[in-house]
Structures are given as structure tokens and as C-alpha cells.
Amino acid sequence: MVGRPHLVIAVDGPAASGKGTLARRLAAYYGLSYLDTGSLYRATGLAVAAAGAAPDDEAAAVKAAQTLDPSRYSEDQLRSPGAGEAASQVAAIPAVRSALLEFQRGFATTPPGAVLDGRDIGTIVCPDADAKLFVTAQPETRAQRRHLEHAGRGDALSYEDVLADIRRRDERDSGRAVAPLKPAQDAILLDTTELGIEAAFQTALDLVESDLNERGQSA
Ligand code: C5P
């Protein structure tokens, strides 16, 4: 907080684990910028579809990533189930990841520092982050949360469809050759299955504080 130098906090985890909410709140608490890196992959997936190509079309996906303008898409478009699925497919293409890497690193190194959430922030994008959280929750709990979110936006998807989508993405994200979803060796694990938003945030804050203290970044 006050008195701390440039801070970078990495928050990784699978879909609907709560990492986005926690990362956004941590950024507000520490006065840092916030980047939802999943939205970069989601926007890339949407841009590929807009170009009339399939998400596994490598040339189209790389071109979309290199010329990306995420502001072209609304929050509803970015958060749609189709965008999540397309994101997970383009994210498995190594050249797409390389095209998005520089922007993410540049964001992290820009003052006042940042909280980034994604799948590979602690392992690849910011391996020297000052604190690293890996947020998990049981797939069924994550599916319930995502199902509620979709329902709130009027997306008519069943709970079973959402759970299947989450399992499919978990498997693809964890199994891909490049930057798979996995905790960095020095990440602290936080399971939010049994925690409401407030309790999860307080726990995340305690964990980040102890991580910062251990790495010599205490106030
Ligand atoms: O976090 P979110 O669900 O928005 O991410 C959408 C997809 O983007 C993920 O399923 C994953 O395949 C990909 N992604 C990634 N690396 C990141 C962030 C997201 O591969 N740092």
C-alpha cells in the first residue's frame, strides 16, 4: 500500500474460480492498475470469428492477436460463452500467446504497477511478480457461479452445459503444450469453494500480505 514501490501481483486460476473479482479488488486496495488477460484472448477469439475464420486457424488467429483492439467489443460480447470457448482455442496457439505477451508485460511494468489475472501470469508473463495467488474452486461450484452470471445477462444456458464447458476448458488449458494452466512453484493456493466474496477477498489479502512480507515488500 502506501510507501510500497511498484508492485506486481499475479492472480491465476481456472474459469470462474473467483480470480477476476479478487484481482480487481486487490488492484483497488493497493491502488494498482488491473488487467483481465482473459479478455485479450476472448477478443482475439471474437476477432477471428468476425474475420470468418475458425478459432483453430493459426494464421487468422495470429493476425487477430497482432492487430488486436479489445475496446472493439462490449463486455457482454467478451463474457459470452462462445467467446470463452474461442479464447481457449486461440490461446493454445503458441504464436498467439507470443503476440499478446509484450502488451501484458508492458502493462505490468507501467507505474504504478498492476494486478494481472489469467492462467500463466505467475509462470510466464510475470515470473518475478511480488506476490502470486493461484485461485481454485470445485468445478461444480465454478459452474454454479458462471451459470448465475450468464443467466443475469440473459444467456439461456443450462447448468449442465456450463459445467461441461468449464471441464472442457480446464482440460484444454491445463493440457496445452505452451503456458499451461498450473500454479507457479512459488504461488500461494487459495480455494474459494466454501468462501463467499467477502471472505475470499479477506483471505486473499492476508495471503498477499504474507507473500509480500516474505519477499521483502512489506510497507
Ligand atoms: O479467464 P477467462 O475465462 O476470461 O479466459 C478465457 C480463456 O483465455 C481461458 O480459457 C484460457 O484458455 C485463455 N487464457 C489464457 N491465458 C491467460 C488468460 C486466459 O490462456 N493468461
XYZ file of C-alpha atoms in Angstrom, residues 14-115:
102
model
C -9.300 -21.713 -13.875
C -12.548 -20.233 -15.213
C -14.971 -18.850 -12.599
C -12.640 -19.578 -9.679
C -13.199 -16.007 -8.458
C -9.807 -14.768 -9.623
C -11.212 -11.838 -11.621
C -13.216 -10.427 -8.719
C -10.303 -10.905 -6.325
C -7.781 -9.386 -8.721
C -9.982 -6.331 -9.334
C -10.454 -5.776 -5.614
C -6.771 -6.255 -4.845
C -5.942 -3.663 -7.511
C -8.360 -1.167 -5.932
C -6.993 -1.864 -2.443
C -3.345 -1.340 -3.428
C -4.030 1.473 -5.924
C -2.737 -0.568 -8.865
C -3.892 -0.941 -12.459
C -5.839 -4.078 -13.328
C -5.620 -6.274 -16.418
C -8.001 -9.150 -17.159
C -5.726 -11.031 -19.555
C -8.517 -13.465 -20.446
C -10.247 -10.579 -22.217
C -7.282 -10.345 -24.619
C -7.747 -13.986 -25.603
C -11.521 -13.555 -25.713
C -11.188 -10.517 -28.004
C -8.785 -12.472 -30.211
C -11.325 -15.305 -30.471
C -14.078 -12.837 -31.387
C -11.884 -11.103 -33.960
C -11.118 -14.447 -35.626
C -14.844 -15.219 -35.802
C -15.536 -11.726 -37.188
C -12.988 -12.428 -39.936
C -14.980 -15.548 -40.828
C -12.247 -17.955 -39.718
C -12.265 -20.889 -37.277
C -10.595 -20.431 -33.859
C -8.003 -23.083 -34.680
C -6.996 -21.271 -37.896
C -3.476 -20.348 -36.838
C -2.784 -17.664 -39.442
C -6.092 -15.892 -38.783
C -5.650 -16.121 -35.006
C -2.113 -14.740 -35.047
C -3.170 -11.870 -37.300
C -6.068 -11.109 -34.952
C -3.761 -11.108 -31.927
C -1.201 -8.876 -33.621
C -3.798 -6.290 -34.605
C -5.950 -6.603 -31.509
C -8.206 -3.800 -30.297
C -10.119 -5.234 -27.302
C -12.111 -1.999 -26.962
C -13.951 -3.012 -30.150
C -16.012 -5.486 -28.106
C -18.579 -4.870 -25.388
C -18.335 -6.547 -22.000
C -21.346 -8.698 -22.907
C -19.672 -9.846 -26.120
C -16.421 -10.602 -24.304
C -18.148 -12.524 -21.499
C -20.361 -14.619 -23.794
C -19.905 -18.413 -23.635
C -18.842 -18.514 -27.308
C -16.062 -16.016 -26.663
C -14.731 -18.121 -23.757
C -14.630 -21.246 -25.874
C -12.972 -19.447 -28.824
C -10.487 -17.846 -26.406
C -9.414 -21.200 -25.063
C -8.809 -22.456 -28.613
C -6.774 -19.477 -29.843
C -4.888 -19.487 -26.505
C -3.428 -22.909 -27.314
C -1.588 -21.447 -30.342
C 1.973 -20.511 -29.257
C 2.291 -17.616 -31.754
C -0.926 -16.072 -30.418
C 0.486 -16.168 -26.902
C 3.753 -14.564 -28.046
C 1.833 -11.813 -29.840
C -0.009 -10.925 -26.599
C 2.952 -11.293 -24.243
C 4.658 -7.950 -24.791
C 1.472 -5.962 -24.133
C 0.890 -7.818 -20.851
C 4.472 -7.336 -19.675
C 4.380 -3.669 -20.669
C 1.182 -3.241 -18.672
C 2.766 -4.841 -15.604
C 5.858 -2.639 -15.722
C 3.956 0.631 -16.194
C 3.615 2.709 -12.984
C 2.006 2.390 -10.525
C 2.220 -1.394 -11.006
C -0.566 -3.846 -11.643
C -2.632 -6.843 -10.728
